[in-house]
Coordinates of C-alpha atoms in Angstrom, one line a residue:
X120 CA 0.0 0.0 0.0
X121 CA 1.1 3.5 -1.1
X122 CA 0.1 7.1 0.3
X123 CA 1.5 9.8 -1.9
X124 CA 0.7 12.8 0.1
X125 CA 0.3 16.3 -1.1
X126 CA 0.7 20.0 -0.3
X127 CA -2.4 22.0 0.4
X128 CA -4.0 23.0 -2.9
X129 CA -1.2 20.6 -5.0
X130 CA -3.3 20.1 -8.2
X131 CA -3.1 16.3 -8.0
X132 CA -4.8 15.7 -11.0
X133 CA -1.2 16.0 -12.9
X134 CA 0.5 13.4 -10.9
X135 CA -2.3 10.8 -11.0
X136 CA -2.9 11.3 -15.0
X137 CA 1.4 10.1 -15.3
X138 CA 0.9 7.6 -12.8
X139 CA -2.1 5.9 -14.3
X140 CA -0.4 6.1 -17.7
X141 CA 2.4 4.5 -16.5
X142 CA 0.3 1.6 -14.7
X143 CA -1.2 0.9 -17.7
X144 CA 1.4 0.5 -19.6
X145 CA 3.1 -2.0 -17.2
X146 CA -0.4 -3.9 -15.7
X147 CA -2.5 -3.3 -18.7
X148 CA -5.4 -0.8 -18.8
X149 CA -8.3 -3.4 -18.1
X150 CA -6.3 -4.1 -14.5
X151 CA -5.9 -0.1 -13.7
X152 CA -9.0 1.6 -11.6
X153 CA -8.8 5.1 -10.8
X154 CA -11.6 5.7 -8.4
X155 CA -12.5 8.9 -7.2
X156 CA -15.1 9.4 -3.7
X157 CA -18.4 11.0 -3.9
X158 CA -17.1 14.9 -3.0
X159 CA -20.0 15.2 -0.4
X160 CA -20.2 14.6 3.2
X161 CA -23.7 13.0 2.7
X162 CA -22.4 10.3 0.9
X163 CA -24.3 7.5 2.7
X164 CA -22.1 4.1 2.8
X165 CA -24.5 2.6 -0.3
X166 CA -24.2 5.7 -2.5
X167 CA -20.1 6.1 -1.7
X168 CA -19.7 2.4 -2.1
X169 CA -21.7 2.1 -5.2
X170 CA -19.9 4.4 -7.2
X171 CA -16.5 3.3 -6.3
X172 CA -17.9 -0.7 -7.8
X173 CA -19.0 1.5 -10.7
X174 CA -15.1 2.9 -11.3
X175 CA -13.9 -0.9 -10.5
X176 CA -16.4 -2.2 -13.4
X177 CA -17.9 -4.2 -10.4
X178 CA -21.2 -6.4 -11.5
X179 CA -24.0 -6.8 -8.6
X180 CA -25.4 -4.1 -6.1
X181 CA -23.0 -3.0 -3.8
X182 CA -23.7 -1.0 -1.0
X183 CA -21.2 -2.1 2.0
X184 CA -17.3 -1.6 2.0
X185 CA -17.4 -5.4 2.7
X186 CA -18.7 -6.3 -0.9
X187 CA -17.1 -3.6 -2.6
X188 CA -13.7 -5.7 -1.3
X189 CA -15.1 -9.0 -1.6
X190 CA -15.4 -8.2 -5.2
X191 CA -12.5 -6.9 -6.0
X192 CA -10.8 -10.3 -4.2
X193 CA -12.7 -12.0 -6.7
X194 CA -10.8 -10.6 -9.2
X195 CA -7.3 -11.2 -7.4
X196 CA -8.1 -14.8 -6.5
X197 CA -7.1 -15.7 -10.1
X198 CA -3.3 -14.0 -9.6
X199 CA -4.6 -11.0 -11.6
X200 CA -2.7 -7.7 -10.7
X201 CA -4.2 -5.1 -10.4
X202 CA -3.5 -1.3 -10.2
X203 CA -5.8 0.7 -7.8
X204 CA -5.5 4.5 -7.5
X205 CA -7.4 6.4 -5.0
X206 CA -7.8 10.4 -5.7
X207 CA -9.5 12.7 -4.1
X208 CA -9.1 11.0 -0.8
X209 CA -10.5 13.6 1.3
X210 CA -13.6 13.3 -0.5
X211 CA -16.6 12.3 1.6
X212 CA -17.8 11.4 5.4
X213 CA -14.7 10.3 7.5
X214 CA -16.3 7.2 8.5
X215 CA -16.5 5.9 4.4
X216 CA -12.9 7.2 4.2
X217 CA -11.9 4.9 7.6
X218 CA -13.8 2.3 5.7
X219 CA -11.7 2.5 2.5
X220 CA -8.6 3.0 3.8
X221 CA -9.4 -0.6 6.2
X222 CA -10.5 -2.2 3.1
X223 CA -7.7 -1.4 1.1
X224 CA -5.4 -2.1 3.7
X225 CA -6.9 -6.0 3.8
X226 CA -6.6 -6.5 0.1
X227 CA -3.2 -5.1 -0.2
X228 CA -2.2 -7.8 2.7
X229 CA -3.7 -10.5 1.4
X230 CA -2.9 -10.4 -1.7
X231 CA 0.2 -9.3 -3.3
X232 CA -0.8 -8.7 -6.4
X233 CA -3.4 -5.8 -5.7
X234 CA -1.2 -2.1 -5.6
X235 CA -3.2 0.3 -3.9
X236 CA -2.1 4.4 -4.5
X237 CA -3.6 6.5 -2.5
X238 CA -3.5 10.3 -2.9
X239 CA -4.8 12.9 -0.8
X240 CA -3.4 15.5 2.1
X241 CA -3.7 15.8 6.1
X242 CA -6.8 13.1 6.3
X243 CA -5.0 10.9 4.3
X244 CA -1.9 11.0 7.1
X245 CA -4.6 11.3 10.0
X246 CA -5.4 8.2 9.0
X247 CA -1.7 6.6 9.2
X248 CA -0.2 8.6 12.1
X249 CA -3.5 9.7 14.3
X250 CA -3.6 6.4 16.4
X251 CA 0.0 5.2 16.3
X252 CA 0.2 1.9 15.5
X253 CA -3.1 1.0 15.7
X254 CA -3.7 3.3 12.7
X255 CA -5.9 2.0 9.7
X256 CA -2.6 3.1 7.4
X257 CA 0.4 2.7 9.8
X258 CA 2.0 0.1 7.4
X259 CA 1.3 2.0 4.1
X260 CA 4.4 3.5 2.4
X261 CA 4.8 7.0 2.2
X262 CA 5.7 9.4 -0.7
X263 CA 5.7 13.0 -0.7
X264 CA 5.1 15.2 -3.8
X265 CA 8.3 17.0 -4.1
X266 CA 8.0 20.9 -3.9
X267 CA 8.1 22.5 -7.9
X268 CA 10.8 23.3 -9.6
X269 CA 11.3 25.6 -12.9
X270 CA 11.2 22.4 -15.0
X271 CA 8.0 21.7 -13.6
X272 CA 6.2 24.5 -13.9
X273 CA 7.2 24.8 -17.5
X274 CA 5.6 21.6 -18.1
X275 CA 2.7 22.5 -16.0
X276 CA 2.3 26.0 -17.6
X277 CA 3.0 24.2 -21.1
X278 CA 0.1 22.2 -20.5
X279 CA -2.4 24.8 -19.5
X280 CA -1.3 27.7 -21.5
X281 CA 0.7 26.0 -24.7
X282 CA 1.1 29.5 -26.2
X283 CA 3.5 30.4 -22.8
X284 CA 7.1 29.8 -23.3
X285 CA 9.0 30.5 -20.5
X286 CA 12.6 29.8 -19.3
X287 CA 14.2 28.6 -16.4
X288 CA 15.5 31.9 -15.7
X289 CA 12.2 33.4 -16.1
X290 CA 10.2 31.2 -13.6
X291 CA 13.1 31.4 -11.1
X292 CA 11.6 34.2 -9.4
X293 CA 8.5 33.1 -10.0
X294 CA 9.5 30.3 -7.8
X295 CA 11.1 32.4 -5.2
X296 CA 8.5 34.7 -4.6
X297 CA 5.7 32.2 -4.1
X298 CA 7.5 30.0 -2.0
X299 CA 6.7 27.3 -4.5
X300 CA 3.5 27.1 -2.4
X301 CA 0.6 25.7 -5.8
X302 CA -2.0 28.8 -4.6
X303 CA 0.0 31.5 -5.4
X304 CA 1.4 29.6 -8.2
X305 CA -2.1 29.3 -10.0

């Protein structure tokens, strides 16, 4: 299991886009699932539930975090890898996030061939670090987006305004005077 943790306002969407297009090309894009949770608090455990089988292209009604997994360890049972990325972490009520991150915690252990990613900010470590080793997450790996550097916004800047060319010497500053924090940098 893998957390890649982010700054505060770190557009993520980047970062999962290359690392989904690399899983595909090494598992094969019918064993990569990029789910995303329902961005509301409301999010009952059937409706957040549901849509993460619909992401995984899971058959049956599911409405508990318990068939969601049970499903997906049907898939595993048969030594298929798969690829699971998690965005938007922070997405929901607390107690379906608990409920993923325990769930994906279980499948990761028991079978090798399921890679979790998880993405996401503080309540993504809250749910590692808040309890000590009782933590849902204390055995997950961690990975920290590294802070931007003038290559990075280039390519960044390149993507969202093409027509921009700008040098390393010209975003220097630009660094420097935002702290590299992504706000001020959008």
């Amino acid at each position: 299991l893998l957390m890649i943790l982010a700054q505060a306002d770190t557009d993520t969407q980047i970062y999962g886009q290359a690392l989904r297009k690399r899983a595909e090309a090494r598992y094969g894009a019918d064993n990569v699932f990029h789910i995303f949770p329902p961005n509301s608090a409301r999010a009952d455990s059937p409706a957040y539930f549901g849509r993460l089988a619909k992401q995984c292209a899971l058959d049956g009604k599911i409405s508990e975090s318990w068939q969601w997994a049970d499903a997906l360890a049907e898939r595993l049972e048969g030594e298929r890898e798969l690829f699971l990325m998690v965005t938007g972490f922070e997405n929901g009520a607390d107690e379906s996030r608990a409920e993923l991150a325990g769930e994906l915690r279980q499948l990761s252990e028991r079978y090798p061939s399921c890679r979790p990613v998880m993405m996401g900010g503080a309540r993504l470590a809250a749910l590692k670090y808040a309890n000590g080793s009782m933590s849902l997450l204390n055995s997950a790996e961690e990975l920290t987006i590294p802070e931007l550097e003038s290559r990075d916004l280039r390519e960044i800047f390149g993507q969202r305004h093409p027509q921009l060319t700008l040098s390393s010497e010209q975003l220097q500053p630009l660094l420097a005077f935002t702290g590299g924090h992504p706000r001020l940098l959008q």
